[in-house]
Structures are given as structure tokens and as C-alpha cells.
Tab-separated table of C-alpha atoms and ligand atoms in Angstrom:
chain	number	residue	atom	x	y	z
A	1	MET	CA	8.388	-53.876	94.405
A	2	LYS	CA	11.014	-51.278	93.549
A	3	ASN	CA	10.660	-49.177	90.444
A	4	ILE	CA	13.225	-50.454	87.952
A	5	THR	CA	14.779	-47.881	85.649
A	6	LEU	CA	18.080	-47.661	83.819
A	7	GLU	CA	19.215	-45.179	86.493
A	8	SER	CA	18.409	-47.664	89.273
A	9	GLU	CA	20.584	-50.381	87.678
A	10	LEU	CA	23.483	-48.438	86.137
A	11	LYS	CA	25.766	-46.106	88.087
A	12	ILE	CA	28.109	-43.940	86.041
A	13	GLY	CA	31.196	-42.660	87.893
A	14	SER	CA	31.577	-38.900	88.217
A	15	GLU	CA	34.670	-38.595	85.980
A	16	VAL	CA	33.018	-40.672	83.235
A	17	SER	CA	29.748	-38.815	83.540
A	18	ALA	CA	31.538	-35.439	83.226
A	19	ALA	CA	33.462	-36.720	80.181
A	20	LEU	CA	30.300	-37.943	78.483
A	21	ASP	CA	28.598	-34.595	79.144
A	22	SER	CA	31.505	-32.601	77.733
A	23	GLY	CA	32.118	-34.871	74.724
A	24	THR	CA	35.515	-36.093	75.964
A	25	PRO	CA	36.141	-39.569	74.493
A	26	VAL	CA	35.598	-42.432	76.932
A	27	ILE	CA	37.031	-45.961	76.687
A	28	ALA	CA	35.140	-48.786	78.382
A	29	LEU	CA	37.197	-51.614	79.936
A	30	GLU	CA	36.112	-55.042	81.194
A	31	SER	CA	36.854	-56.370	84.686
A	32	ASN	CA	36.792	-60.149	84.101
A	33	VAL	CA	40.253	-60.110	82.563
A	34	ILE	CA	41.488	-58.245	85.647
A	35	ALA	CA	39.846	-60.528	88.233
A	36	HIS	CA	40.309	-63.845	86.435
A	37	GLY	CA	42.704	-63.283	83.527
A	38	LEU	CA	45.708	-62.141	85.555
A	39	PRO	CA	46.884	-62.770	89.132
A	40	PHE	CA	47.278	-60.077	91.796
A	41	PRO	CA	49.259	-57.764	91.809
A	42	GLN	CA	49.925	-57.954	88.051
A	43	ASN	CA	46.195	-57.442	87.411
A	44	LEU	CA	46.006	-54.255	89.452
A	45	GLU	CA	49.230	-52.843	87.991
A	46	THR	CA	47.990	-53.614	84.473
A	47	LEU	CA	44.634	-51.928	84.949
A	48	VAL	CA	46.319	-48.841	86.395
A	49	GLN	CA	48.649	-48.736	83.380
A	50	MET	CA	45.709	-49.167	80.989
A	51	GLU	CA	43.858	-46.293	82.608
A	52	ASN	CA	47.025	-44.148	82.539
A	53	ALA	CA	47.588	-44.920	78.851
A	54	ILE	CA	44.011	-43.862	78.074
A	55	ARG	CA	44.378	-40.618	80.016
A	56	SER	CA	47.735	-39.819	78.375
A	57	ALA	CA	46.080	-40.124	74.972
A	58	GLY	CA	43.393	-37.602	75.983
A	59	ALA	CA	40.477	-39.902	76.845
A	60	VAL	CA	38.831	-41.097	80.054
A	61	PRO	CA	38.766	-44.777	81.171
A	62	ALA	CA	35.545	-46.425	82.323
A	63	THR	CA	36.208	-49.805	83.901
A	64	ILE	CA	32.997	-51.789	84.273
A	65	ALA	CA	31.965	-54.236	87.017
A	66	VAL	CA	28.935	-55.110	89.141
A	67	LEU	CA	28.945	-54.048	92.807
A	68	ASP	CA	26.122	-55.074	95.150
A	69	GLY	CA	23.676	-55.484	92.288
A	70	LYS	CA	24.496	-52.258	90.399
A	71	ILE	CA	26.437	-51.993	87.166
A	72	LEU	CA	29.289	-49.562	87.767
A	73	VAL	CA	30.686	-47.713	84.764
A	74	GLY	CA	33.940	-46.054	85.795
A	75	LEU	CA	35.487	-47.548	88.927
A	76	GLU	CA	37.208	-45.433	91.549
A	77	ALA	CA	40.639	-46.464	92.871
A	78	SER	CA	39.240	-48.233	95.950
A	79	GLN	CA	36.761	-50.159	93.785
A	80	ILE	CA	39.515	-51.162	91.353
A	81	HIS	CA	41.449	-52.489	94.331
A	82	TYR	CA	38.403	-54.458	95.514
A	83	PHE	CA	37.833	-56.147	92.149
A	84	ALA	CA	41.549	-56.890	91.698
A	85	THR	CA	41.954	-58.493	95.130
A	86	THR	CA	38.669	-60.239	95.969
A	87	PRO	CA	38.786	-63.962	95.192
A	88	GLY	CA	35.821	-65.862	93.812
A	89	LEU	CA	33.937	-63.007	92.132
A	90	ALA	CA	31.437	-64.380	89.616
A	91	LYS	CA	32.247	-63.952	85.917
A	92	VAL	CA	29.158	-62.458	84.281
A	93	SER	CA	28.389	-62.352	80.603
A	94	SER	CA	25.451	-60.507	79.011
A	95	ARG	CA	22.834	-63.071	79.916
A	96	ASP	CA	23.910	-63.181	83.563
A	97	LEU	CA	23.537	-59.439	84.120
A	98	PRO	CA	19.807	-59.342	84.998
A	99	ILE	CA	20.321	-62.179	87.455
A	100	VAL	CA	23.239	-60.672	89.402
A	101	LEU	CA	21.458	-57.319	89.488
A	102	ALA	CA	18.316	-58.938	90.893
A	103	THR	CA	20.256	-60.944	93.476
A	104	LYS	CA	22.391	-57.911	94.440
A	105	GLU	CA	25.693	-59.676	93.906
A	106	SER	CA	29.101	-58.296	93.044
A	107	ALA	CA	30.682	-59.686	89.899
A	108	VAL	CA	33.136	-59.025	87.115
A	109	THR	CA	32.058	-58.454	83.531
A	110	THR	CA	33.252	-60.228	80.390
A	111	VAL	CA	33.659	-58.403	77.095
A	112	ALA	CA	30.011	-59.169	76.304
A	113	ALA	CA	28.584	-57.809	79.563
A	114	SER	CA	30.899	-54.788	79.379
A	115	LEU	CA	29.685	-53.982	75.858
A	116	VAL	CA	26.101	-54.011	77.136
A	117	ALA	CA	26.998	-51.603	79.945
A	118	ALA	CA	29.095	-49.375	77.664
A	119	GLU	CA	26.265	-48.932	75.192
A	120	LEU	CA	23.744	-48.201	77.950
A	121	ALA	CA	26.099	-45.535	79.316
A	122	GLY	CA	26.611	-43.984	75.866
A	123	ILE	CA	30.264	-45.040	75.509
A	124	LYS	CA	31.371	-45.667	71.934
A	125	PHE	CA	34.744	-47.388	72.383
A	126	PHE	CA	35.908	-50.444	74.314
A	127	ALA	CA	39.352	-52.024	74.688
A	128	SER	CA	40.568	-55.387	75.920
A	129	ALA	CA	43.185	-58.012	75.176
A	130	GLY	CA	41.167	-60.496	73.180
A	131	LEU	CA	37.534	-61.159	72.414
A	132	GLY	CA	36.103	-64.530	73.318
A	133	GLY	CA	35.461	-66.642	70.237
A	134	VAL	CA	34.717	-70.077	68.852
A	135	HIS	CA	36.473	-72.615	71.068
A	136	ARG	CA	38.557	-75.434	69.661
A	137	ALA	CA	36.280	-78.507	69.603
A	138	ALA	CA	33.215	-76.259	69.273
A	139	GLY	CA	32.007	-78.740	66.654
A	140	SER	CA	31.143	-81.103	69.488
A	141	THR	CA	30.925	-78.762	72.508
A	142	PHE	CA	29.045	-75.863	70.815
A	143	ASP	CA	31.194	-73.546	72.962
A	144	ILE	CA	31.063	-70.157	71.251
A	145	SER	CA	31.633	-67.100	73.451
A	146	SER	CA	28.690	-64.748	73.756
A	147	ASP	CA	31.258	-61.965	73.226
A	148	LEU	CA	30.742	-62.654	69.508
A	149	ILE	CA	26.959	-62.425	69.625
A	150	GLN	CA	27.118	-59.310	71.763
A	151	ILE	CA	29.592	-57.507	69.526
A	152	ALA	CA	27.128	-58.102	66.694
A	153	ARG	CA	24.379	-56.439	68.736
A	154	SER	CA	26.054	-53.565	70.578
A	155	ASN	CA	26.877	-50.267	68.925
A	156	VAL	CA	30.382	-50.187	70.365
A	157	ILE	CA	33.804	-50.306	68.701
A	158	ALA	CA	36.019	-53.013	70.233
A	159	VAL	CA	39.790	-52.616	70.022
A	160	THR	CA	41.575	-55.900	70.757
A	161	ALA	CA	44.576	-57.976	69.708
A	162	GLY	CA	42.197	-60.275	67.867
A	163	VAL	CA	41.074	-63.361	69.705
A	164	LYS	CA	42.968	-65.579	72.092
A	165	LYS	CA	45.156	-68.160	70.472
A	166	ILE	CA	43.492	-70.800	72.642
A	167	LEU	CA	40.446	-70.542	70.329
A	168	ASP	CA	39.760	-71.794	66.819
A	169	ILE	CA	40.624	-68.587	65.011
A	170	GLY	CA	39.550	-69.737	61.551
A	171	LEU	CA	36.075	-70.597	62.815
A	172	THR	CA	35.929	-67.361	64.800
A	173	LEU	CA	36.639	-65.354	61.647
A	174	GLU	CA	33.889	-67.259	59.814
A	175	PHE	CA	31.500	-66.506	62.664
A	176	LEU	CA	32.316	-62.779	62.542
A	177	GLU	CA	31.600	-62.745	58.820
A	178	THR	CA	28.329	-64.666	59.209
A	179	HIS	CA	27.162	-62.200	61.853
A	180	CYS	CA	27.955	-59.178	59.651
A	181	ILE	CA	30.535	-57.702	62.036
A	182	PRO	CA	32.991	-55.317	60.357
A	183	CYS	CA	36.517	-56.294	61.283
A	184	VAL	CA	39.710	-54.440	60.347
A	185	THR	CA	43.304	-54.893	61.382
A	186	TYR	CA	45.432	-51.845	62.054
A	187	GLN	CA	48.679	-51.685	60.061
A	188	PHE	CA	48.904	-55.482	59.816
A	189	ASP	CA	48.002	-57.979	57.072
A	190	ASP	CA	47.006	-60.953	59.221
A	191	PHE	CA	44.388	-61.328	61.899
A	192	PRO	CA	46.358	-61.183	65.168
A	193	ALA	CA	46.287	-63.905	67.818
A	194	PHE	CA	46.769	-62.157	71.092
A	195	TYR	CA	50.039	-63.707	72.399
A	196	VAL	CA	51.542	-63.840	68.919
A	197	ARG	CA	51.333	-61.293	66.128
A	198	SER	CA	49.847	-63.465	63.408
A	199	SER	CA	47.158	-66.111	63.693
A	200	GLY	CA	48.165	-67.456	60.293
A	201	PHE	CA	44.846	-66.197	58.888
A	202	LYS	CA	44.614	-63.158	56.632
A	203	SER	CA	42.777	-60.180	58.052
A	204	PRO	CA	39.379	-59.523	56.454
A	205	CYS	CA	40.669	-55.986	55.816
A	206	ARG	CA	43.827	-54.024	56.644
A	207	MET	CA	43.628	-50.281	57.314
A	208	ASP	CA	46.685	-48.144	58.009
A	209	SER	CA	45.180	-44.877	59.155
A	210	LEU	CA	43.119	-44.232	62.268
A	211	LEU	CA	41.302	-41.447	60.420
A	212	GLU	CA	40.239	-43.867	57.753
A	213	ILE	CA	39.084	-46.377	60.380
A	214	SER	CA	37.177	-43.584	62.065
A	215	GLU	CA	35.443	-42.791	58.764
A	216	ALA	CA	34.536	-46.444	58.268
A	217	ILE	CA	33.048	-46.466	61.769
A	218	ASP	CA	30.860	-43.462	60.976
A	219	ILE	CA	29.744	-45.046	57.721
A	220	HIS	CA	28.857	-48.231	59.626
A	221	ARG	CA	26.888	-46.121	62.100
A	222	THR	CA	25.018	-44.534	59.197
A	223	ILE	CA	24.284	-47.543	57.036
A	224	GLY	CA	24.708	-50.508	59.396
A	225	LYS	CA	24.089	-51.760	62.911
A	226	GLY	CA	26.039	-53.245	65.804
A	227	GLY	CA	29.678	-53.409	66.728
A	228	PHE	CA	32.902	-52.998	64.843
A	229	ILE	CA	36.205	-54.738	65.582
A	230	VAL	CA	39.587	-53.067	65.287
A	231	ALA	CA	42.357	-55.606	65.788
A	232	ALA	CA	45.997	-54.682	66.335
A	233	PRO	CA	48.804	-57.180	66.915
A	234	ILE	CA	50.854	-57.369	70.082
A	235	ASP	CA	54.083	-55.340	69.889
A	236	GLU	CA	57.008	-57.363	68.529
A	237	VAL	CA	58.984	-57.173	71.803
A	238	ASP	CA	56.081	-58.561	73.849
A	239	ALA	CA	55.077	-61.419	71.523
A	240	ILE	CA	55.861	-64.987	72.563
A	241	ASP	CA	57.161	-67.865	70.522
A	242	GLU	CA	54.400	-69.446	68.407
A	243	ALA	CA	55.580	-73.049	68.764
A	244	VAL	CA	55.961	-72.823	72.551
A	245	VAL	CA	52.558	-71.279	73.133
A	246	GLU	CA	50.820	-73.628	70.697
A	247	ALA	CA	52.259	-76.713	72.451
A	248	ALA	CA	51.131	-75.307	75.815
A	249	ILE	CA	47.608	-74.692	74.475
A	250	VAL	CA	47.297	-78.202	73.051
A	251	ASP	CA	48.377	-79.678	76.422
A	252	ALA	CA	46.079	-77.399	78.416
A	253	SER	CA	43.077	-78.148	76.195
A	254	ALA	CA	43.666	-81.904	76.521
A	255	GLN	CA	43.963	-81.539	80.291
A	256	ALA	CA	40.698	-79.569	80.401
A	257	THR	CA	38.952	-82.383	78.520
A	258	ARG	CA	40.400	-85.007	80.891
A	259	GLU	CA	39.326	-83.015	83.943
A	260	ASN	CA	35.898	-82.288	82.482
A	261	VAL	CA	36.379	-78.506	82.566
A	262	TYR	CA	33.971	-76.810	80.196
A	263	GLY	CA	31.667	-73.788	79.836
A	264	LYS	CA	32.418	-70.650	81.837
A	265	GLY	CA	35.531	-72.023	83.509
A	266	LEU	CA	37.296	-73.196	80.366
A	267	THR	CA	38.926	-69.927	79.261
A	268	LYS	CA	40.461	-69.301	82.683
A	269	PHE	CA	41.618	-72.903	83.069
A	270	VAL	CA	43.430	-72.908	79.721
A	271	MET	CA	44.950	-69.470	80.230
A	272	ARG	CA	46.285	-70.325	83.719
A	273	SER	CA	47.769	-73.552	82.482
A	274	VAL	CA	49.377	-71.900	79.422
A	275	ASN	CA	50.918	-69.319	81.735
A	276	LYS	CA	52.463	-72.038	83.871
A	277	ALA	CA	53.845	-73.810	80.834
A	278	THR	CA	55.341	-70.580	79.469
A	279	ALA	CA	56.857	-69.599	82.838
A	280	GLY	CA	54.767	-66.434	83.108
A	281	LYS	CA	55.345	-65.250	79.548
A	282	SER	CA	51.698	-65.502	78.528
A	283	ASP	CA	50.525	-63.318	81.413
A	284	ALA	CA	53.205	-60.761	80.547
A	285	ALA	CA	51.978	-60.791	76.937
A	286	ASN	CA	48.383	-60.468	78.135
A	287	ALA	CA	49.275	-57.412	80.227
A	288	ALA	CA	51.197	-55.859	77.339
A	289	VAL	CA	48.311	-56.146	74.858
A	290	LEU	CA	45.816	-54.881	77.393
A	291	ILE	CA	47.887	-51.715	77.709
A	292	SER	CA	48.675	-51.265	74.005
A	293	ASN	CA	45.024	-51.797	73.036
A	294	ALA	CA	43.828	-49.345	75.669
A	295	ARG	CA	46.206	-46.759	74.211
A	296	LEU	CA	45.159	-47.464	70.622
A	297	ALA	CA	41.459	-47.297	71.490
A	298	ALA	CA	42.017	-43.909	73.121
A	299	GLU	CA	43.968	-42.615	70.109
A	300	LEU	CA	41.200	-43.779	67.790
A	301	ALA	CA	38.479	-42.271	69.984
A	302	VAL	CA	40.320	-38.937	70.156
A	303	ILE	CA	40.713	-38.839	66.367
A	304	HIS	CA	37.083	-39.853	65.956
A	305	SER	CA	35.891	-37.022	68.130
A	306	ALA	CA	38.277	-34.524	66.458
A	307	ARG	CA	36.865	-35.511	63.049
A	308	ALA	CA	33.357	-34.791	64.261
A	309	THR	CA	34.277	-31.145	64.832
A	310	ASN	CA	36.805	-30.793	62.007
A	311	PRO	CA	35.867	-32.773	58.878
A	312	SER	CA	38.880	-31.397	56.969
A	313	LEU	CA	41.118	-33.673	59.060
A	314	THR	CA	40.351	-36.388	56.538
A	315	SER	CA	42.171	-34.771	53.650
A	316	ILE	CA	45.175	-33.870	55.829
A	317	ASP	CA	45.519	-37.520	56.836
A	318	ARG	CA	45.193	-38.784	53.277
A	319	ARG	CA	48.156	-36.619	52.281
A	320	ILE	CA	50.280	-37.985	55.121
A	321	THR	CA	49.622	-41.683	54.591
B	1	PSU	N1	40.885	-62.479	76.855
B	1	PSU	C1	41.923	-62.491	77.697
B	1	PSU	N2	41.738	-62.824	78.989
B	1	PSU	C2	40.520	-63.106	79.461
B	1	PSU	C3	39.428	-63.068	78.568
B	1	PSU	C4	39.656	-62.764	77.284
B	1	PSU	O1	43.004	-62.202	77.304
B	1	PSU	O2	40.385	-63.372	80.662
B	1	PSU	C5	38.059	-63.235	79.098
B	1	PSU	C6	37.272	-61.981	78.690
B	1	PSU	O3	36.653	-61.462	79.830
B	1	PSU	C7	36.264	-62.511	77.700
B	1	PSU	C8	36.029	-63.881	78.280
B	1	PSU	O4	35.108	-61.740	77.605
B	1	PSU	O5	37.346	-64.334	78.594
B	1	PSU	C9	35.324	-64.819	77.348
B	1	PSU	O6	34.997	-65.959	78.056
B	1	PSU	P1	34.140	-67.112	77.374
B	1	PSU	O7	35.048	-67.710	76.354
B	1	PSU	O8	33.811	-68.033	78.500
B	1	PSU	O9	32.932	-66.430	76.781
B	2	MN	MN1	31.897	-70.478	76.551
């Protein structure tokens, strides 16, 4: 029997490891959205742009995946290429991780599994397009993404464009409140809905300054537990028409029910079908929010780490905003 340690299961890439040692902010990224959320080559191009946006803002990207039974934190270019081009890679969420590690498989990680890996590696910030949430029809299917449970457990800040519009956003917001997960929107009154700027639901709390968000994060770390959601809407130019996308989602969800698609495969099925119905607009929007969230997460992480060494930054910011 091999000796199982954290070091035997988790491999941190050299750039990420150096950044963590030197205190350079690191942003964790998931791989499921790359392997299953977008087609090749758009997926590869998007991940490269996300990593570039993070570097330009002064942080280091750490894309997470599972290769031959090891969790990788910080993929190299050849590994990114492998995960973006290999068909049929398993989608793993938190509960699947011990199984794919034991069976030595390669797999891509959801938000939930990536949060687990990020926390184990000591990474404080994570970015993606949208968290999983409470699915429409969850009242009868009980389909609630484990992304929500995991964000409640992991001490990681998740920067996203809210949750996918294919979900029941009202119920998702209730779930976040029930599970005591702080949730703020950045410079926007409503909770965003991924492809479109507003979900039609008010944000639990709007904050306009990254310094102030950074302070709230530290206070949460001091008096609370678990994750923290920062939601920012898609840029106006990238947003798609609400009525068009909503009609496509209703059709896709009905088709999924007819074809008995449920569980792990449902998110991908609905997203692929919405993309077809919107003639590629939803994938373009997905790519755009992935990049803008990666950038925002890096900006927040850089400010957060600057505050740690220079507490007077707070008062400067308060004068500006
Ligand atoms: N958001 C996207 N595209 C995606 C997903 C979310 O814009 O592909 C993926 C993420 O990997 C997320 C997962 O963690 O869907 C949630 O799946 P489920 O609802 O099955 O938990
Ligand atoms: Mn599910």
C-alpha cells in the first residue's frame, strides 16, 4: 500500500509554487468549463486569454485538473493543450476526487473540485464564468450543484458573473443565504446572470470598491468561515438579448426532460443547446465573462495583498470613491 499524503496527491506547478512562496497573488481556475463548457479551439484560446489577463494584472494563474490520478494546480502549456483537446474527459466534482485519484484517471474539475484543490494548495482566489446552482425543476429533481455546498465549506473567494441563467436564480440566492455564504456584487445593483447583466433579482449587497470588498473578505476570515462570492456582470458589449436566451433555455430544458438527460450531463446539454439556438452567441458570452472575471479576480487579489502590507490604502480608497 502506498503512503498517502497531501504531497502524493497534489502537484503544484513550479510557477504557482514560486508565487505562493513569494506572496504573489494566485488565481485558481477550473478546467471543466474549458473541456466541456466551450468547444475547441475557442476553449484553448479563452483559457490562454484568461491566464494572460491574470498575469497582466500582476497575479499568477493556476488552472486545476486531474492528470493520471494526481491533482495538478497550475497547468503547463502542453497540459493545457491536452485538457482542451482530449474528448471524453470525466467531469469531477468534489465527491469524485478521491475516486479518480485512486483509479489514476485524468479528469477535469468543476468549480467545486477546483475550490477543494485551491484551498489545499493555499490559493485564496478563484475565478470562473458562473457557479453551478439550484437547477430549474429542483423541486422535483433535487438537482442542486455541489458548487454551492463547496463554496460554503472552502476558504476561497470566488469571482464569477453570478450563476448561469439556465438555473433557478431566485432559489440559488435563497440557498446561498441559507448556507451563510457572503455574496456581493461589484458595481452593480442586481445579481448578474452570466449571459445577461441582470438576473432580475436584487443583489444581496452591492460594493463599489475592491478595497472595501477586500476588507470584507478579511473580516469574514476573522469572524466567519468558508467561501465568499464576488459577482460582476458581463460587460455590456458582450451581453446577449434576455428574451432570446430565455426562450432557448426553456426549449433546451424541455428537450433535456424529453430525452431523460439529468444529473452530471444536464449543464453541458443545456449549454450546448442554448449555444446552437443563439448561433454561437452564448459561447462568445461565456468566453467573455471567463476573461473579465479572471481579470477582476486578479485585480482584487493584488489589492488584497497590497492591503496586507500597507493598511493605509484603505483611507486613500475611501477618499477616491
Ligand atoms: N458555468 C459555465 N460553464 C460551465 C460550468 C459552469 O459557464 O461549464 C460548469 C462548471 O464547471 C460548474 C459546473 O462547476 O458546470 C456545475 O455543474 P453541475 O451543475 O452539474 O454541478
Ligand atoms: Mn447536478
